[in-house]
């Protein structure tokens, strides 16, 4: 909280503006507890309009670049209809109803990007105005429309008799950060595809837009490669049941696209590759003990030409399977002891003039991999370790800061070097914490470091991480939600309007109950209840 | 007892993103990899078990559970018949589509039958389990028939669970069981789980699923902390206003009499006692909403402040109410014990109230409010005694020197290891029976494999005589509800509570943490396969991952 005050007291005008916003916002509170994450500008009145599921319609505006047949939006209408009217069933759809309270939501986009994938430059801005009998939702892109539909669905509420209402509302909204991610780790425990899809649903409710798929790691290699099927055959927990086939991957990507979510794959190397070695011989470095191979293996062997040939064809596949323009290359936590023990690696270092400087060897390796991926037109993201030991930092583009301690110092340092930053340190949600500690994930101020405007712009966003040592399908959802939603608001909303934990709490509590209503197993924030409790085990 | 700071217990070792993965390659440290235990997946480990190398096959088409000749519980014992069906489903994954081909001749190494024999004259089939129930059993698995002998149905239920845990699939997927001899009984008679349905309402489905899981772990007491400050979901027939006003919602967030009955019967069929807790005089805010004048009005200066404190101990109406209320409770809950709470009574409201001050003077209590508390508790104990129930109370009641019946059970929940061990010594040297929960507050969570510390705690580890040790009748794992509801209860409880289950059931010397890890990993996968979202112990996989998302 102290940090926050330091940020806010610098200028007075924005505070007054923020206060005004709050007053306006609270005027609408008697009807609906609000939207999560909070829109940038929201005004609403006590004027309420009834909504009737029989007569409610989504429609395209006359001048909209997208029209019926845009399957992405048509599917979104079907989804959001059921989210807006959770009690709706086909049976009561038969009833004759007076048509006097019909309501239409008109959608209009500037571009027809229905068939595209969301990307790092996609606009998610939208305007929503709700008035008598109709609402209009305008955006440059379909991605903005998706965000606006989510907002609209959160504005609708039911009275005690179950009738639906929405209040007169005007919203102008856009994300504060362009990159708002959730990392799932499918290597330490295999997550069934269904669990991933449901996570994507929940992500869209909080306006997350990047699924960072930490798909392989030391414990298992569930990605079934077209070019190297042995990798999952030998490296997965089970070659038939614990893998992601190409069609699974396509399904995840397409499901994510329909929700405006990018899929960012991570194939972490040279460390964290234990499982790769099982299906690809000579890829990992043989460790030595007293002059002879010990039988164990270390990181990827950077001294062999065959390594780079393998990586070139492997990443050629990966970059064609995953359409996003970013790829995560990992590069964290490389242990040098095995490299050090191996005489061939040492000889290679002599030849390259690295001496005994293993970080140089690692930098050499990573640079090769970065070159491979940029040849495939992808932007590389690496964990901060790579930045820390890299001398030629210009070869890098995006750095993900994950280490604890003064993470903003690191953000400052990376942006000073002119590189883009994704912040993850404060959002390691696999570390436990009763859910009431959601405030810990809320009171994060990603730009509260001394630096130029240009530096601040280089912070492209943040990411919630759910590492998998102690997480699988049995406990993923209550661990992730609604704590991740706290981070979502930090990444989407205006910081000045959302700096108070106390003010956010009732809105988050309400949002958590909405998640339950939508079948997301979101854990409780504190003592209390929801009208509709989670009805499974 | 919920005041303990949860955040203080977060033992965060935050140097690496992958926690324990650091330095693995350095030191030749072996990642914990699940290896087969010679005891397979048995959990909790039986007192005596001999597993031979001889594999026998079981086929869903021929295998049956039968009642042995001379068993005192026959086909009319629906408790056993329901258990047969349950375990058939667990072993063979639901009824087989193909017709039962009883005519098919069984192979030489095929087990076709488990004969169940209840040996004592009273099988207790239609009774309720109690603290004195005989839960022992003997299991002998051999061709052509396996035999399960137990004095009562309670032992037989545990034997069936053990039998189902011995069955595994061979490489071809065929159900297999090795020829085995087991002789088993619990180390402690009271092995409980506390769930808190006041801070969050727990739907019946959740309670039932956890009773089912308790049976898989040979727990035998469901301690139902049913009401508290936050809400009063118990629908009382005598005082319906209590839940009408005190529940989160008077219809959707209550336990009706038939709900309660269902829970009790579901538990009975699994050999589990249901002990309700109606905690007074503190922790009663929700009671006050539906029962006028029950709580003490707090004063600010000379006028009532509008807020209320603990139960008002100076009014006769309080004791009239309690008599009628506990009469109902003793009728509704068949168990021989009721938990009366008695913890964390805050004196500030009593101190503020002028009528209470006068009463204190009249009684000669001076400024000693613990005397007033004792006064209340003693009257309450007298009331409960007339219902012929035994009672359990939290340790404060003992600490405050309230006069107790010699058969009172004292529940220890406070303190660190040294403190609770001293408390256990004190209570048992005063001759009282005791239950331990301090090391088993599973609502506290930390990073890593915290089941290990749970597993290592032993209720008889304190300075005392053999006689004193015998007064320890067991323990309970507690899952308080501030941050727990239906969304996260099951994975938070299991398999962490399983560690407590083995400590309370198995022999004292079963302490090999590596063997426990191997068995518990398999046991947790079995729970997952049975539809229970039990969370993982560490990076690993189950052949059948959880599908209930």
PDB file of N, CA, C and O in Angstrom, chain A residues 132-165:
ATOM      1  N   UNK A 132     -32.519   2.265 -23.538  1.00  0.00           N
ATOM      2  CA  UNK A 132     -33.816   1.598 -23.555  1.00  0.00           C
ATOM      3  C   UNK A 132     -33.957   0.718 -24.788  1.00  0.00           C
ATOM      4  O   UNK A 132     -33.807   1.196 -25.915  1.00  0.00           O
ATOM      5  N   UNK A 133     -34.196  -0.539 -24.584  1.00  0.00           N
ATOM      6  CA  UNK A 133     -34.504  -1.446 -25.675  1.00  0.00           C
ATOM      7  C   UNK A 133     -33.335  -1.874 -26.530  1.00  0.00           C
ATOM      8  O   UNK A 133     -33.455  -2.773 -27.338  1.00  0.00           O
ATOM      9  N   UNK A 134     -32.201  -1.247 -26.341  1.00  0.00           N
ATOM     10  CA  UNK A 134     -31.074  -1.685 -27.161  1.00  0.00           C
ATOM     11  C   UNK A 134     -29.742  -1.261 -26.566  1.00  0.00           C
ATOM     12  O   UNK A 134     -29.658  -0.378 -25.709  1.00  0.00           O
ATOM     13  N   UNK A 135     -28.727  -1.969 -27.031  1.00  0.00           N
ATOM     14  CA  UNK A 135     -27.371  -1.635 -26.638  1.00  0.00           C
ATOM     15  C   UNK A 135     -26.535  -1.674 -27.894  1.00  0.00           C
ATOM     16  O   UNK A 135     -26.849  -2.411 -28.828  1.00  0.00           O
ATOM     17  N   UNK A 136     -25.503  -0.832 -27.928  1.00  0.00           N
ATOM     18  CA  UNK A 136     -24.601  -0.974 -29.063  1.00  0.00           C
ATOM     19  C   UNK A 136     -23.184  -1.164 -28.569  1.00  0.00           C
ATOM     20  O   UNK A 136     -22.735  -0.537 -27.614  1.00  0.00           O
ATOM     21  N   UNK A 137     -22.538  -2.086 -29.230  1.00  0.00           N
ATOM     22  CA  UNK A 137     -21.179  -2.468 -28.871  1.00  0.00           C
ATOM     23  C   UNK A 137     -20.324  -2.275 -30.113  1.00  0.00           C
ATOM     24  O   UNK A 137     -20.523  -2.940 -31.123  1.00  0.00           O
ATOM     25  N   UNK A 138     -19.397  -1.316 -30.020  1.00  0.00           N
ATOM     26  CA  UNK A 138     -18.555  -1.002 -31.174  1.00  0.00           C
ATOM     27  C   UNK A 138     -17.096  -1.247 -30.853  1.00  0.00           C
ATOM     28  O   UNK A 138     -16.636  -0.938 -29.746  1.00  0.00           O
ATOM     29  N   UNK A 139     -16.404  -1.779 -31.859  1.00  0.00           N
ATOM     30  CA  UNK A 139     -14.982  -2.022 -31.667  1.00  0.00           C
ATOM     31  C   UNK A 139     -14.310  -2.049 -33.016  1.00  0.00           C
ATOM     32  O   UNK A 139     -14.953  -2.265 -34.047  1.00  0.00           O
ATOM     33  N   UNK A 140     -12.995  -1.833 -33.012  1.00  0.00           N
ATOM     34  CA  UNK A 140     -12.255  -1.913 -34.261  1.00  0.00           C
ATOM     35  C   UNK A 140     -12.227  -3.360 -34.747  1.00  0.00           C
ATOM     36  O   UNK A 140     -12.336  -3.634 -35.939  1.00  0.00           O
ATOM     37  N   UNK A 141     -12.070  -4.285 -33.797  1.00  0.00           N
ATOM     38  CA  UNK A 141     -11.841  -5.683 -34.177  1.00  0.00           C
ATOM     39  C   UNK A 141     -12.836  -6.613 -33.469  1.00  0.00           C
ATOM     40  O   UNK A 141     -13.496  -6.215 -32.505  1.00  0.00           O
ATOM     41  N   UNK A 142     -12.873  -7.820 -33.932  1.00  0.00           N
ATOM     42  CA  UNK A 142     -13.702  -8.821 -33.243  1.00  0.00           C
ATOM     43  C   UNK A 142     -13.202  -9.068 -31.816  1.00  0.00           C
ATOM     44  O   UNK A 142     -13.982  -9.439 -30.941  1.00  0.00           O
ATOM     45  N   UNK A 143     -11.908  -8.849 -31.585  1.00  0.00           N
ATOM     46  CA  UNK A 143     -11.358  -9.096 -30.233  1.00  0.00           C
ATOM     47  C   UNK A 143     -11.960  -8.108 -29.239  1.00  0.00           C
ATOM     48  O   UNK A 143     -12.259  -8.462 -28.109  1.00  0.00           O
ATOM     49  N   UNK A 144     -12.115  -6.867 -29.705  1.00  0.00           N
ATOM     50  CA  UNK A 144     -12.774  -5.862 -28.866  1.00  0.00           C
ATOM     51  C   UNK A 144     -14.215  -6.260 -28.582  1.00  0.00           C
ATOM     52  O   UNK A 144     -14.721  -6.075 -27.472  1.00  0.00           O
ATOM     53  N   UNK A 145     -14.879  -6.802 -29.585  1.00  0.00           N
ATOM     54  CA  UNK A 145     -16.267  -7.235 -29.388  1.00  0.00           C
ATOM     55  C   UNK A 145     -16.342  -8.329 -28.325  1.00  0.00           C
ATOM     56  O   UNK A 145     -17.219  -8.306 -27.444  1.00  0.00           O
ATOM     57  N   UNK A 146     -15.402  -9.278 -28.386  1.00  0.00           N
ATOM     58  CA  UNK A 146     -15.411 -10.356 -27.387  1.00  0.00           C
ATOM     59  C   UNK A 146     -15.296  -9.783 -25.972  1.00  0.00           C
ATOM     60  O   UNK A 146     -16.002 -10.201 -25.049  1.00  0.00           O
ATOM     61  N   UNK A 147     -14.402  -8.811 -25.807  1.00  0.00           N
ATOM     62  CA  UNK A 147     -14.240  -8.209 -24.473  1.00  0.00           C
ATOM     63  C   UNK A 147     -15.530  -7.481 -24.067  1.00  0.00           C
ATOM     64  O   UNK A 147     -15.947  -7.521 -22.917  1.00  0.00           O
ATOM     65  N   UNK A 148     -16.133  -6.815 -25.028  1.00  0.00           N
ATOM     66  CA  UNK A 148     -17.353  -6.069 -24.737  1.00  0.00           C
ATOM     67  C   UNK A 148     -18.517  -6.990 -24.392  1.00  0.00           C
ATOM     68  O   UNK A 148     -19.344  -6.666 -23.530  1.00  0.00           O
ATOM     69  N   UNK A 149     -18.586  -8.141 -25.052  1.00  0.00           N
ATOM     70  CA  UNK A 149     -19.645  -9.097 -24.735  1.00  0.00           C
ATOM     71  C   UNK A 149     -19.497  -9.590 -23.298  1.00  0.00           C
ATOM     72  O   UNK A 149     -20.473  -9.743 -22.562  1.00  0.00           O
ATOM     73  N   UNK A 150     -18.238  -9.846 -22.913  1.00  0.00           N
ATOM     74  CA  UNK A 150     -17.997 -10.284 -21.535  1.00  0.00           C
ATOM     75  C   UNK A 150     -18.486  -9.201 -20.566  1.00  0.00           C
ATOM     76  O   UNK A 150     -19.170  -9.497 -19.584  1.00  0.00           O
ATOM     77  N   UNK A 151     -18.144  -7.951 -20.860  1.00  0.00           N
ATOM     78  CA  UNK A 151     -18.581  -6.866 -19.983  1.00  0.00           C
ATOM     79  C   UNK A 151     -20.102  -6.802 -19.923  1.00  0.00           C
ATOM     80  O   UNK A 151     -20.690  -6.711 -18.842  1.00  0.00           O
ATOM     81  N   UNK A 152     -20.729  -6.876 -21.087  1.00  0.00           N
ATOM     82  CA  UNK A 152     -22.194  -6.806 -21.107  1.00  0.00           C
ATOM     83  C   UNK A 152     -22.794  -7.925 -20.264  1.00  0.00           C
ATOM     84  O   UNK A 152     -23.720  -7.707 -19.473  1.00  0.00           O
ATOM     85  N   UNK A 153     -22.247  -9.123 -20.392  1.00  0.00           N
ATOM     86  CA  UNK A 153     -22.812 -10.256 -19.641  1.00  0.00           C
ATOM     87  C   UNK A 153     -22.710 -10.024 -18.136  1.00  0.00           C
ATOM     88  O   UNK A 153     -23.531 -10.516 -17.369  1.00  0.00           O
ATOM     89  N   UNK A 154     -21.683  -9.266 -17.732  1.00  0.00           N
ATOM     90  CA  UNK A 154     -21.536  -9.002 -16.296  1.00  0.00           C
ATOM     91  C   UNK A 154     -22.439  -7.866 -15.818  1.00  0.00           C
ATOM     92  O   UNK A 154     -22.629  -7.691 -14.611  1.00  0.00           O
ATOM     93  N   UNK A 155     -22.973  -7.101 -16.766  1.00  0.00           N
ATOM     94  CA  UNK A 155     -23.870  -6.003 -16.362  1.00  0.00           C
ATOM     95  C   UNK A 155     -25.289  -6.502 -16.080  1.00  0.00           C
ATOM     96  O   UNK A 155     -26.054  -5.859 -15.379  1.00  0.00           O
ATOM     97  N   UNK A 156     -25.615  -7.666 -16.653  1.00  0.00           N
ATOM     98  CA  UNK A 156     -26.974  -8.182 -16.487  1.00  0.00           C
ATOM     99  C   UNK A 156     -27.099  -8.860 -15.125  1.00  0.00           C
ATOM    100  O   UNK A 156     -26.192  -9.557 -14.689  1.00  0.00           O
ATOM    101  N   UNK A 157     -28.218  -8.609 -14.460  1.00  0.00           N
ATOM    102  CA  UNK A 157     -28.421  -9.209 -13.142  1.00  0.00           C
ATOM    103  C   UNK A 157     -29.868  -9.666 -13.020  1.00  0.00           C
ATOM    104  O   UNK A 157     -30.722  -9.322 -13.844  1.00  0.00           O
ATOM    105  N   UNK A 158     -30.134 -10.471 -12.010  1.00  0.00           N
ATOM    106  CA  UNK A 158     -31.486 -10.976 -11.787  1.00  0.00           C
ATOM    107  C   UNK A 158     -32.038 -10.412 -10.493  1.00  0.00           C
ATOM    108  O   UNK A 158     -31.309 -10.289  -9.498  1.00  0.00           O
ATOM    109  N   UNK A 159     -33.345 -10.110 -10.483  1.00  0.00           N
ATOM    110  CA  UNK A 159     -33.942  -9.708  -9.213  1.00  0.00           C
ATOM    111  C   UNK A 159     -34.374 -10.959  -8.454  1.00  0.00           C
ATOM    112  O   UNK A 159     -34.113 -12.083  -8.892  1.00  0.00           O
ATOM    113  N   UNK A 160     -35.029 -10.777  -7.325  1.00  0.00           N
ATOM    114  CA  UNK A 160     -35.369 -11.919  -6.486  1.00  0.00           C
ATOM    115  C   UNK A 160     -36.321 -12.890  -7.173  1.00  0.00           C
ATOM    116  O   UNK A 160     -36.386 -14.060  -6.829  1.00  0.00           O
ATOM    117  N   UNK A 161     -37.075 -12.382  -8.156  1.00  0.00           N
ATOM    118  CA  UNK A 161     -38.015 -13.256  -8.853  1.00  0.00           C
ATOM    119  C   UNK A 161     -37.364 -13.954 -10.047  1.00  0.00           C
ATOM    120  O   UNK A 161     -37.994 -14.736 -10.733  1.00  0.00           O
ATOM    121  N   UNK A 162     -36.115 -13.610 -10.298  1.00  0.00           N
ATOM    122  CA  UNK A 162     -35.416 -14.270 -11.395  1.00  0.00           C
ATOM    123  C   UNK A 162     -35.494 -13.507 -12.709  1.00  0.00           C
ATOM    124  O   UNK A 162     -34.968 -13.957 -13.718  1.00  0.00           O
ATOM    125  N   UNK A 163     -36.155 -12.342 -12.727  1.00  0.00           N
ATOM    126  CA  UNK A 163     -36.203 -11.562 -13.962  1.00  0.00           C
ATOM    127  C   UNK A 163     -34.858 -10.887 -14.198  1.00  0.00           C
ATOM    128  O   UNK A 163     -34.168 -10.518 -13.253  1.00  0.00           O
ATOM    129  N   UNK A 164     -34.556 -10.705 -15.476  1.00  0.00           N
ATOM    130  CA  UNK A 164     -33.256 -10.149 -15.839  1.00  0.00           C
ATOM    131  C   UNK A 164     -33.360  -8.651 -16.108  1.00  0.00           C
ATOM    132  O   UNK A 164     -34.340  -8.196 -16.690  1.00  0.00           O
ATOM    133  N   UNK A 165     -32.343  -7.945 -15.695  1.00  0.00           N
ATOM    134  CA  UNK A 165     -32.300  -6.503 -15.907  1.00  0.00           C
ATOM    135  C   UNK A 165     -30.895  -6.061 -16.285  1.00  0.00           C
ATOM    136  O   UNK A 165     -29.908  -6.723 -15.944  1.00  0.00           O
TER     137      UNK A 165
END
